mmCIF file of C-alpha atoms in Angstrom:
data_model
loop_
_atom_site.group_PDB
_atom_site.id
_atom_site.type_symbol
_atom_site.label_atom_id
_atom_site.label_comp_id
_atom_site.label_asym_id
_atom_site.label_seq_id
_atom_site.Cartn_x
_atom_site.Cartn_y
_atom_site.Cartn_z
ATOM 1 C CA MET A 17 4.534 3.943 39.769
ATOM 2 C CA ASP A 18 6.695 6.441 37.706
ATOM 3 C CA SER A 19 5.709 6.792 34.073
ATOM 4 C CA THR A 20 7.835 4.397 32.157
ATOM 5 C CA ASN A 21 6.240 1.796 34.506
ATOM 6 C CA ASP A 22 3.055 2.760 33.597
ATOM 7 C CA GLN A 23 3.823 2.469 30.070
ATOM 8 C CA ALA A 24 5.541 -0.814 29.963
ATOM 9 C CA ASN A 25 2.929 -2.185 31.915
ATOM 10 C CA ASP A 26 0.358 -0.578 29.128
ATOM 11 C CA GLN A 27 2.385 -2.104 26.598
ATOM 12 C CA ARG A 28 1.997 -5.628 28.245
ATOM 13 C CA LYS A 29 -2.176 -5.377 28.383
ATOM 14 C CA VAL A 30 -2.496 -4.078 24.998
ATOM 15 C CA GLY A 31 -0.945 -7.414 23.537
ATOM 16 C CA ASP A 32 -3.125 -9.328 25.812
ATOM 17 C CA ASP A 33 -6.124 -11.058 23.899
ATOM 18 C CA ASP A 34 -8.106 -11.416 27.160
ATOM 19 C CA ASN A 35 -8.864 -7.660 27.388
ATOM 20 C CA ASN A 36 -11.529 -5.711 25.442
ATOM 21 C CA THR A 37 -8.808 -4.372 22.973
ATOM 22 C CA LEU A 38 -9.204 -5.312 18.763
ATOM 23 C CA LEU A 39 -5.751 -3.457 17.765
ATOM 24 C CA ILE A 40 -5.809 -3.685 13.748
ATOM 25 C CA GLY A 41 -3.110 -2.837 11.674
ATOM 26 C CA PHE A 42 -4.275 -1.404 8.587
ATOM 27 C CA ASP A 43 -2.781 -0.935 5.097
ATOM 28 C CA PHE A 44 -5.627 0.961 3.133
ATOM 29 C CA GLY A 45 -4.133 0.654 -1.077
ATOM 30 C CA THR A 46 -5.107 1.945 -4.221
ATOM 31 C CA SER A 47 -5.684 -1.866 -5.163
ATOM 32 C CA TRP A 48 -5.420 -3.830 -2.127
ATOM 33 C CA THR A 49 -6.466 -3.690 1.841
ATOM 34 C CA VAL A 50 -5.088 -5.761 3.674
ATOM 35 C CA VAL A 51 -5.538 -6.070 7.644
ATOM 36 C CA MET A 52 -4.073 -7.860 10.291
ATOM 37 C CA THR A 53 -5.219 -8.077 14.202
ATOM 38 C CA ASN A 54 -3.887 -9.233 17.508
ATOM 39 C CA ARG A 55 -6.111 -11.837 17.409
ATOM 40 C CA GLY A 56 -4.833 -13.553 14.306
ATOM 41 C CA HIS A 57 -6.946 -12.283 11.554
ATOM 42 C CA LYS A 58 -4.719 -12.108 8.221
ATOM 43 C CA GLU A 59 -6.566 -10.596 4.870
ATOM 44 C CA ARG A 60 -6.311 -9.087 1.935
ATOM 45 C CA ILE A 61 -9.561 -7.279 -0.214
ATOM 46 C CA ARG A 62 -9.536 -5.996 -2.962
ATOM 47 C CA SER A 63 -9.983 -1.938 -2.665
ATOM 48 C CA VAL A 64 -13.113 -1.808 -4.821
ATOM 49 C CA VAL A 65 -16.805 -1.513 -4.206
ATOM 50 C CA GLY A 66 -19.403 -2.513 -6.519
ATOM 51 C CA TYR A 67 -22.725 -1.135 -6.901
ATOM 52 C CA PRO A 68 -25.829 -1.550 -9.031
ATOM 53 C CA ARG A 69 -26.545 0.570 -12.324
ATOM 54 C CA ASP A 70 -30.206 -0.285 -12.165
ATOM 55 C CA MET A 71 -33.158 -2.737 -10.156
ATOM 56 C CA ILE A 72 -31.965 -5.548 -12.177
ATOM 57 C CA GLY A 73 -28.763 -4.730 -10.839
ATOM 58 C CA VAL A 74 -30.234 -4.911 -7.281
ATOM 59 C CA LYS A 75 -32.283 -7.686 -7.750
ATOM 60 C CA LEU A 76 -28.851 -10.058 -9.378
ATOM 61 C CA LEU A 77 -26.633 -8.421 -6.338
ATOM 62 C CA GLY A 78 -29.515 -9.114 -3.528
ATOM 63 C CA ALA A 79 -27.585 -6.138 -1.843
ATOM 64 C CA PRO A 80 -26.915 -2.191 -2.068
ATOM 65 C CA TYR A 81 -23.227 -2.899 -2.841
ATOM 66 C CA LEU A 82 -21.048 -5.778 -2.725
ATOM 67 C CA VAL A 83 -17.026 -5.482 -1.678
ATOM 68 C CA GLY A 84 -13.459 -6.527 -2.868
ATOM 69 C CA GLU A 85 -13.744 -9.673 -4.970
ATOM 70 C CA ALA A 86 -17.381 -9.908 -4.808
ATOM 71 C CA ALA A 87 -17.383 -6.764 -6.433
ATOM 72 C CA PHE A 88 -14.607 -7.239 -8.855
ATOM 73 C CA GLU A 89 -16.032 -10.645 -10.019
ATOM 74 C CA LYS A 90 -19.626 -9.385 -11.177
ATOM 75 C CA ARG A 91 -17.833 -5.889 -12.338
ATOM 76 C CA SER A 92 -19.485 -6.557 -16.114
ATOM 77 C CA PHE A 93 -22.741 -5.551 -14.595
ATOM 78 C CA VAL A 94 -22.138 -2.817 -11.462
ATOM 79 C CA ASP A 95 -20.372 -0.096 -11.316
ATOM 80 C CA LEU A 96 -16.828 -0.870 -10.293
ATOM 81 C CA ARG A 97 -15.710 1.969 -7.515
ATOM 82 C CA ALA A 98 -12.502 2.376 -5.774
ATOM 83 C CA PRO A 99 -12.186 4.730 -3.127
ATOM 84 C CA LEU A 100 -8.653 5.809 -3.345
ATOM 85 C CA GLN A 101 -7.008 7.380 -6.203
ATOM 86 C CA ASP A 102 -3.001 7.673 -5.786
ATOM 87 C CA GLY A 103 -3.364 6.376 -2.324
ATOM 88 C CA VAL A 104 -5.720 8.979 -0.924
ATOM 89 C CA ILE A 105 -9.063 9.859 -0.878
ATOM 90 C CA ARG A 106 -9.844 12.986 -3.641
ATOM 91 C CA GLU A 107 -10.654 15.355 -0.908
ATOM 92 C CA TYR A 108 -14.339 16.490 -1.045
ATOM 93 C CA VAL A 109 -15.466 14.433 -3.355
ATOM 94 C CA GLU A 110 -18.541 12.902 -1.897
ATOM 95 C CA ARG A 111 -19.059 9.637 -3.897
ATOM 96 C CA ASP A 112 -15.200 8.691 -3.380
ATOM 97 C CA LEU A 113 -15.839 9.512 0.831
ATOM 98 C CA GLU A 114 -19.431 7.384 0.243
ATOM 99 C CA VAL A 115 -17.156 4.792 -1.078
ATOM 100 C CA ALA A 116 -14.459 4.908 1.500
ATOM 101 C CA ARG A 117 -16.925 3.983 4.219
ATOM 102 C CA HIS A 118 -18.509 1.216 2.556
ATOM 103 C CA LEU A 119 -15.332 -0.217 2.384
ATOM 104 C CA VAL A 120 -13.981 0.853 5.720
ATOM 105 C CA SER A 121 -17.054 -0.250 7.847
ATOM 106 C CA HIS A 122 -17.348 -3.677 5.473
ATOM 107 C CA VAL A 123 -13.799 -4.595 6.441
ATOM 108 C CA ILE A 124 -13.927 -3.482 10.238
ATOM 109 C CA GLU A 125 -17.262 -5.993 10.232
ATOM 110 C CA SER A 126 -15.536 -9.010 8.899
ATOM 111 C CA LEU A 127 -13.286 -8.738 11.872
ATOM 112 C CA SER A 128 -15.897 -9.742 14.149
ATOM 113 C CA PRO A 129 -15.121 -6.961 17.043
ATOM 114 C CA ARG A 130 -17.113 -8.200 20.151
ATOM 115 C CA PRO A 131 -19.660 -5.778 21.334
ATOM 116 C CA ASP A 132 -17.630 -4.697 24.249
ATOM 117 C CA ASP A 133 -14.337 -4.602 22.123
ATOM 118 C CA GLU A 134 -12.193 -1.149 21.799
ATOM 119 C CA VAL A 135 -11.771 -0.635 18.443
ATOM 120 C CA CYS A 136 -8.299 0.495 17.632
ATOM 121 C CA VAL A 137 -6.630 0.643 14.372
ATOM 122 C CA ILE A 138 -3.097 2.191 12.808
ATOM 123 C CA VAL A 139 -3.525 2.965 8.986
ATOM 124 C CA GLY A 140 -1.163 3.436 6.525
ATOM 125 C CA SER A 141 -0.874 6.534 4.311
ATOM 126 C CA PRO A 142 1.070 7.835 1.182
ATOM 127 C CA ALA A 143 4.357 9.281 2.595
ATOM 128 C CA ARG A 144 3.607 12.837 2.021
ATOM 129 C CA ALA A 145 0.140 12.861 2.337
ATOM 130 C CA THR A 146 -1.411 15.996 3.077
ATOM 131 C CA ASN A 147 -2.748 16.586 6.748
ATOM 132 C CA THR A 148 -5.999 17.317 5.138
ATOM 133 C CA SER A 149 -5.827 13.702 3.525
ATOM 134 C CA LYS A 150 -4.880 12.440 6.668
ATOM 135 C CA ASP A 151 -7.370 14.051 8.507
ATOM 136 C CA LEU A 152 -10.230 12.939 5.793
ATOM 137 C CA LEU A 153 -8.989 9.400 6.165
ATOM 138 C CA ALA A 154 -9.149 9.826 9.539
ATOM 139 C CA GLN A 155 -12.598 11.051 10.057
ATOM 140 C CA ILE A 156 -14.111 7.797 8.150
ATOM 141 C CA PHE A 157 -12.593 5.411 10.489
ATOM 142 C CA GLN A 158 -13.447 7.694 13.362
ATOM 143 C CA GLU A 159 -17.193 6.814 12.492
ATOM 144 C CA VAL A 160 -16.638 3.060 13.058
ATOM 145 C CA VAL A 161 -13.591 2.427 15.363
ATOM 146 C CA ASP A 162 -12.865 4.186 19.084
ATOM 147 C CA GLU A 163 -9.512 5.226 18.080
ATOM 148 C CA VAL A 164 -6.852 5.582 15.071
ATOM 149 C CA GLN A 165 -3.609 7.104 13.726
ATOM 150 C CA VAL A 166 -2.759 7.423 10.403
ATOM 151 C CA LEU A 167 0.822 7.142 9.717
ATOM 152 C CA SER A 168 3.706 6.800 6.517
ATOM 153 C CA GLU A 169 3.596 3.408 4.752
ATOM 154 C CA PRO A 170 6.911 3.375 4.681
ATOM 155 C CA PHE A 171 7.637 4.230 8.204
ATOM 156 C CA LEU A 172 5.498 1.223 9.028
ATOM 157 C CA VAL A 173 7.394 -1.227 6.793
ATOM 158 C CA ALA A 174 10.200 0.075 8.511
ATOM 159 C CA TYR A 175 8.978 -0.467 12.395
ATOM 160 C CA GLY A 176 7.476 -3.841 11.180
ATOM 161 C CA TYR A 177 11.402 -4.981 10.789
ATOM 162 C CA ASP A 178 13.324 -3.077 13.210
ATOM 163 C CA SER A 179 14.785 -0.923 10.415
ATOM 164 C CA LEU A 180 14.421 2.681 11.923
ATOM 165 C CA VAL A 181 17.875 3.955 12.444
ATOM 166 C CA ASN A 182 19.925 4.618 8.734
ATOM 167 C CA ASN A 183 17.196 2.826 6.950
ATOM 168 C CA LEU A 184 15.599 3.818 3.548
ATOM 169 C CA VAL A 185 12.610 2.341 2.744
ATOM 170 C CA ILE A 186 10.813 2.018 -0.855
ATOM 171 C CA ASP A 187 7.030 0.838 -0.916
ATOM 172 C CA ILE A 188 5.759 0.463 -4.304
ATOM 173 C CA GLY A 189 2.051 0.324 -4.624
ATOM 174 C CA ALA A 190 -0.545 0.924 -7.255
ATOM 175 C CA GLY A 191 -0.697 4.547 -6.493
ATOM 176 C CA THR A 192 2.288 6.072 -5.923
ATOM 177 C CA VAL A 193 5.816 5.021 -4.724
ATOM 178 C CA ASP A 194 6.699 6.244 -1.173
ATOM 179 C CA LEU A 195 10.701 6.291 0.157
ATOM 180 C CA CYS A 196 11.230 7.338 3.348
ATOM 181 C CA ALA A 197 15.127 7.753 4.859
ATOM 182 C CA LEU A 198 14.626 6.632 8.696
ATOM 183 C CA LYS A 199 16.848 8.160 11.177
ATOM 184 C CA GLY A 200 15.556 7.275 14.574
ATOM 185 C CA ALA A 201 12.511 9.070 14.774
ATOM 186 C CA MET A 202 9.462 9.875 13.309
ATOM 187 C CA PRO A 203 9.990 10.989 9.769
ATOM 188 C CA GLY A 204 8.886 14.340 8.811
ATOM 189 C CA GLN A 205 8.177 15.204 5.293
ATOM 190 C CA ASN A 206 11.855 16.215 4.468
ATOM 191 C CA SER A 207 12.380 12.584 4.786
ATOM 192 C CA GLN A 208 9.994 11.381 2.349
ATOM 193 C CA VAL A 209 8.909 11.298 -1.033
ATOM 194 C CA THR A 210 6.408 10.490 -2.841
ATOM 195 C CA VAL A 211 6.616 9.612 -6.750
ATOM 196 C CA ASN A 212 2.824 9.557 -8.592
ATOM 197 C CA GLN A 213 4.143 6.964 -11.110
ATOM 198 C CA ALA A 214 3.501 3.560 -9.667
ATOM 199 C CA GLY A 215 1.953 0.246 -10.252
ATOM 200 C CA ASN A 216 -1.130 1.755 -11.807
ATOM 201 C CA PHE A 217 0.929 3.597 -13.897
ATOM 202 C CA VAL A 218 2.872 0.626 -15.531
ATOM 203 C CA ASP A 219 -0.536 -1.211 -16.273
ATOM 204 C CA GLU A 220 -1.564 1.882 -18.400
ATOM 205 C CA GLN A 221 1.940 1.809 -20.471
ATOM 206 C CA LEU A 222 1.990 -2.270 -20.643
ATOM 207 C CA GLU A 223 -1.283 -2.105 -21.944
ATOM 208 C CA ALA A 224 -0.271 0.966 -24.424
ATOM 209 C CA LEU A 225 2.702 -0.816 -25.175
ATOM 210 C CA ILE A 226 0.671 -4.611 -25.956
ATOM 211 C CA THR A 227 -1.923 -2.704 -28.357
ATOM 212 C CA GLU A 228 0.568 -0.639 -30.056
ATOM 213 C CA VAL A 229 2.672 -4.010 -31.350
ATOM 214 C CA TYR A 230 -0.549 -6.175 -31.672
ATOM 215 C CA PRO A 231 -3.374 -3.432 -32.535
ATOM 216 C CA ASP A 232 -5.487 -6.560 -33.058
ATOM 217 C CA VAL A 233 -5.724 -7.587 -29.764
ATOM 218 C CA GLN A 234 -8.061 -6.639 -27.078
ATOM 219 C CA MET A 235 -6.795 -5.253 -23.841
ATOM 220 C CA ASN A 236 -7.486 -3.126 -20.766
ATOM 221 C CA THR A 237 -5.704 -2.368 -17.425
ATOM 222 C CA HIS A 238 -7.244 -4.997 -15.679
ATOM 223 C CA VAL A 239 -5.886 -7.796 -18.193
ATOM 224 C CA ALA A 240 -2.083 -6.106 -18.220
ATOM 225 C CA ARG A 241 -2.193 -5.862 -14.640
ATOM 226 C CA ALA A 242 -2.657 -9.617 -14.646
ATOM 227 C CA ILE A 243 0.333 -9.879 -17.085
ATOM 228 C CA LYS A 244 2.573 -7.737 -14.839
ATOM 229 C CA GLU A 245 1.751 -9.398 -11.595
ATOM 230 C CA LYS A 246 2.705 -12.687 -12.541
ATOM 231 C CA SER A 247 5.269 -11.685 -14.639
ATOM 232 C CA GLY A 248 6.765 -8.587 -14.674
ATOM 233 C CA TYR A 249 10.829 -8.263 -14.726
ATOM 234 C CA VAL A 250 13.322 -5.276 -14.913
ATOM 235 C CA GLY A 251 16.782 -5.922 -16.455
ATOM 236 C CA ASP A 252 16.958 -9.423 -18.151
ATOM 237 C CA ALA A 253 14.041 -11.759 -19.028
ATOM 238 C CA PRO A 254 14.622 -14.821 -16.953
ATOM 239 C CA SER A 255 12.217 -16.543 -19.681
ATOM 240 C CA GLN A 256 9.649 -15.198 -22.611
ATOM 241 C CA ILE A 257 6.429 -14.204 -21.351
ATOM 242 C CA THR A 258 3.659 -15.334 -23.428
ATOM 243 C CA ALA A 259 -0.150 -13.952 -22.746
ATOM 244 C CA ASP A 260 -3.353 -15.760 -23.700
ATOM 245 C CA LEU A 261 -4.959 -13.050 -25.203
ATOM 246 C CA ARG A 262 -7.822 -12.568 -27.289
ATOM 247 C CA ALA A 263 -7.606 -10.487 -30.882
ATOM 248 C CA ASN A 264 -11.184 -9.863 -32.856
ATOM 249 C CA GLY A 265 -12.736 -12.381 -30.064
ATOM 250 C CA ARG A 266 -10.456 -15.278 -31.225
ATOM 251 C CA PRO A 267 -8.268 -16.944 -28.443
ATOM 252 C CA VAL A 268 -4.540 -15.955 -29.425
ATOM 253 C CA SER A 269 -1.395 -16.578 -27.723
ATOM 254 C CA TYR A 270 1.196 -13.422 -27.682
ATOM 255 C CA ASP A 271 4.805 -13.189 -26.817
ATOM 256 C CA VAL A 272 4.792 -9.899 -24.618
ATOM 257 C CA THR A 273 8.516 -10.367 -23.329
ATOM 258 C CA GLN A 274 9.994 -7.022 -23.928
ATOM 259 C CA MET A 275 6.778 -4.961 -23.260
ATOM 260 C CA VAL A 276 6.597 -6.252 -19.652
ATOM 261 C CA GLY A 277 10.138 -5.168 -19.212
ATOM 262 C CA GLN A 278 9.784 -2.107 -20.843
ATOM 263 C CA ALA A 279 6.842 -0.941 -19.129
ATOM 264 C CA CYS A 280 7.881 -1.826 -15.314
ATOM 265 C CA GLU A 281 11.387 -0.004 -16.367
ATOM 266 C CA MET A 282 9.636 2.979 -16.165
ATOM 267 C CA LEU A 283 9.243 3.008 -12.307
ATOM 268 C CA ILE A 284 12.847 3.040 -12.418
ATOM 269 C CA PRO A 285 13.713 6.860 -12.562
ATOM 270 C CA GLY A 286 11.349 8.414 -10.007
ATOM 271 C CA ILE A 287 12.736 6.046 -7.433
ATOM 272 C CA ILE A 288 16.382 6.281 -8.562
ATOM 273 C CA GLU A 289 15.827 10.867 -8.557
ATOM 274 C CA GLY A 290 14.041 9.777 -4.828
ATOM 275 C CA ILE A 291 16.731 7.782 -3.293
ATOM 276 C CA ASP A 292 19.255 10.642 -4.583
ATOM 277 C CA ARG A 293 16.942 13.709 -3.064
ATOM 278 C CA LEU A 294 16.715 11.469 0.210
ATOM 279 C CA ILE A 295 20.396 10.868 0.627
ATOM 280 C CA GLN A 296 21.710 13.903 -0.336
ATOM 281 C CA SER A 297 19.263 15.436 2.593
ATOM 282 C CA CYS A 298 21.064 13.113 5.157
ATOM 283 C CA PRO A 299 23.978 13.792 7.053
ATOM 284 C CA PRO A 300 27.453 13.368 5.465
ATOM 285 C CA GLU A 301 28.240 10.775 7.789
ATOM 286 C CA ASP A 302 25.357 8.436 7.479
ATOM 287 C CA GLN A 303 24.614 8.508 4.136
ATOM 288 C CA ALA A 304 27.218 5.176 3.600
ATOM 289 C CA GLU A 305 25.119 2.956 5.894
ATOM 290 C CA MET A 306 21.970 4.265 4.635
ATOM 291 C CA LEU A 307 23.007 3.109 1.224
ATOM 292 C CA ARG A 308 24.202 -0.122 2.539
ATOM 293 C CA ASN A 309 20.232 -0.821 3.960
ATOM 294 C CA ILE A 310 17.828 0.135 1.483
ATOM 295 C CA LEU A 311 14.420 -2.049 1.794
ATOM 296 C CA VAL A 312 12.137 -2.710 -1.356
ATOM 297 C CA ALA A 313 8.616 -2.946 -0.240
ATOM 298 C CA GLY A 314 4.831 -3.275 -1.654
ATOM 299 C CA GLY A 315 3.643 -5.152 -4.705
ATOM 300 C CA GLY A 316 6.223 -3.804 -7.060
ATOM 301 C CA SER A 317 8.689 -5.496 -4.677
ATOM 302 C CA ARG A 318 7.459 -8.779 -6.830
ATOM 303 C CA ILE A 319 9.212 -7.537 -9.931
ATOM 304 C CA ILE A 320 11.651 -9.881 -11.070
ATOM 305 C CA GLY A 321 15.084 -8.334 -10.430
ATOM 306 C CA ILE A 322 14.323 -4.951 -9.267
ATOM 307 C CA ASP A 323 16.542 -4.970 -5.988
ATOM 308 C CA THR A 324 19.066 -6.090 -8.188
ATOM 309 C CA TYR A 325 18.324 -3.532 -10.891
ATOM 310 C CA ILE A 326 17.893 -0.337 -8.711
ATOM 311 C CA GLN A 327 21.184 -1.708 -6.977
ATOM 312 C CA ALA A 328 23.176 -1.496 -10.235
ATOM 313 C CA ALA A 329 21.670 2.139 -11.137
ATOM 314 C CA LEU A 330 22.805 3.306 -7.973
ATOM 315 C CA VAL A 331 26.680 1.413 -7.589
ATOM 316 C CA ASP A 332 28.537 3.719 -10.371
ATOM 317 C CA TYR A 333 27.026 6.923 -8.183
ATOM 318 C CA TYR A 334 27.579 5.773 -5.247
ATOM 319 C CA GLY A 335 29.815 2.754 -4.325
ATOM 320 C CA ASP A 336 28.682 0.116 -2.041
ATOM 321 C CA VAL A 337 24.833 -0.014 -2.390
ATOM 322 C CA VAL A 338 22.763 -3.072 -1.210
ATOM 323 C CA VAL A 339 19.302 -3.281 -1.936
ATOM 324 C CA LYS A 340 16.767 -6.161 -0.662
ATOM 325 C CA CYS A 341 13.029 -6.692 -0.299
ATOM 326 C CA VAL A 342 11.080 -7.394 2.195
ATOM 327 C CA ASP A 343 10.095 -11.409 2.687
ATOM 328 C CA ASP A 344 6.450 -10.625 2.944
ATOM 329 C CA PRO A 345 5.323 -7.607 0.637
ATOM 330 C CA VAL A 346 1.884 -8.179 1.009
ATOM 331 C CA PHE A 347 1.804 -7.938 4.337
ATOM 332 C CA ALA A 348 4.602 -6.000 5.489
ATOM 333 C CA VAL A 349 2.724 -2.298 6.288
ATOM 334 C CA ALA A 350 -0.210 -3.863 7.858
ATOM 335 C CA ARG A 351 2.630 -5.987 10.230
ATOM 336 C CA GLY A 352 4.357 -2.814 11.198
ATOM 337 C CA ALA A 353 1.140 -0.985 11.906
ATOM 338 C CA LEU A 354 -0.100 -4.084 14.015
ATOM 339 C CA LYS A 355 3.359 -4.238 16.194
ATOM 340 C CA LEU A 356 3.576 -0.618 16.765
ATOM 341 C CA ALA A 357 -0.168 -0.931 17.726
ATOM 342 C CA THR A 358 0.568 -3.754 20.129
ATOM 343 C CA GLU A 359 4.136 -2.088 21.433
ATOM 344 C CA LEU A 360 2.327 1.143 21.943
ATOM 345 C CA PRO A 361 -0.660 1.741 24.131
ATOM 346 C CA PRO A 362 -3.452 3.982 22.168
ATOM 347 C CA ARG A 363 -3.632 6.642 24.696
ATOM 348 C CA TYR A 364 -0.539 7.587 23.583
ATOM 349 C CA TRP A 365 -1.212 7.349 19.377
ATOM 350 C CA GLU A 366 -2.063 11.176 19.116
ATOM 351 C CA LYS A 367 1.910 12.008 20.302
ATOM 352 C CA LEU A 368 2.996 10.283 17.004
ATOM 353 C CA GLY A 369 1.688 12.842 15.283
ATOM 354 C CA ASN A 370 3.954 15.402 16.426
ATOM 355 C CA VAL A 371 7.278 15.381 14.289
ATOM 356 C CA THR A 372 9.530 17.883 13.498
ATOM 357 C CA ASP A 373 11.118 17.770 9.938
ATOM 358 C CA TYR A 374 14.139 17.215 9.499
#
């Protein structure tokens, strides 16, 4: 049998739930972790781990640590830690490595792998994450799985939507905005841009803007994030945004419409600059088609009007531009990762890292 037929047979086998391979698409995000498996499991987990602050906390938790929503709900009396900063683990910070291990092992265990399973994971990382960061992430997964490959998040979005030729993906996460120009091959560093002002940056700016206008309000980034996730917009406000907050301990409703729009629009300059860089790096004969195929993903794609706002910002300079948001921003990366894991047998995964920059 030739190698082509051999690979095709492997592809059929690897997606078959009758075998002992558990395939996982793993979107390890700064704020949220999302997983999908070839056995139909889909889940979103907060990317946080909570640790007791003292012996009383140990008694209250009844466990050495909690993960995800269980930890977040008890944030008032636990040491709440996020393993990622700007989409990556801080290199060689042992405490962050421990947090990442606890979160990853918890998530893998929650998928109930069988004793004889081969557990294989494709995990997303920021577009221009360093090789050291990706190796560090892979090492953490290798402690609890059999096979792992770390790949660019916007590439995985594109793979999930079969948008691999002359497409441009903008993945707006909490820690980073990642942009990737797809040219029919695995993207190298020259085809990707990472902007470090992303969702968390918007939360911080919104908190500052609200407290500037309403100095008596009691605010933190958790409250600001909830307002943004519920009502974030750019361009013209769809309606008045009223937030139920607290001032000096009293419940008060505030009009935060202008502040929400102003904070969300702070994302746009970095995105436009990144698009400009990627378009200019493409062959001139491909640029027009790429500008008509811009896809916005990630949690930031849920900001109302962001596709039309980016499109309008580009039209005056480039002419014909089409920008669309993905239909499922929560699972877009994990879906693409699982699709790739299903279609390409794990024994070929190591070849995915051999990329020539273009």
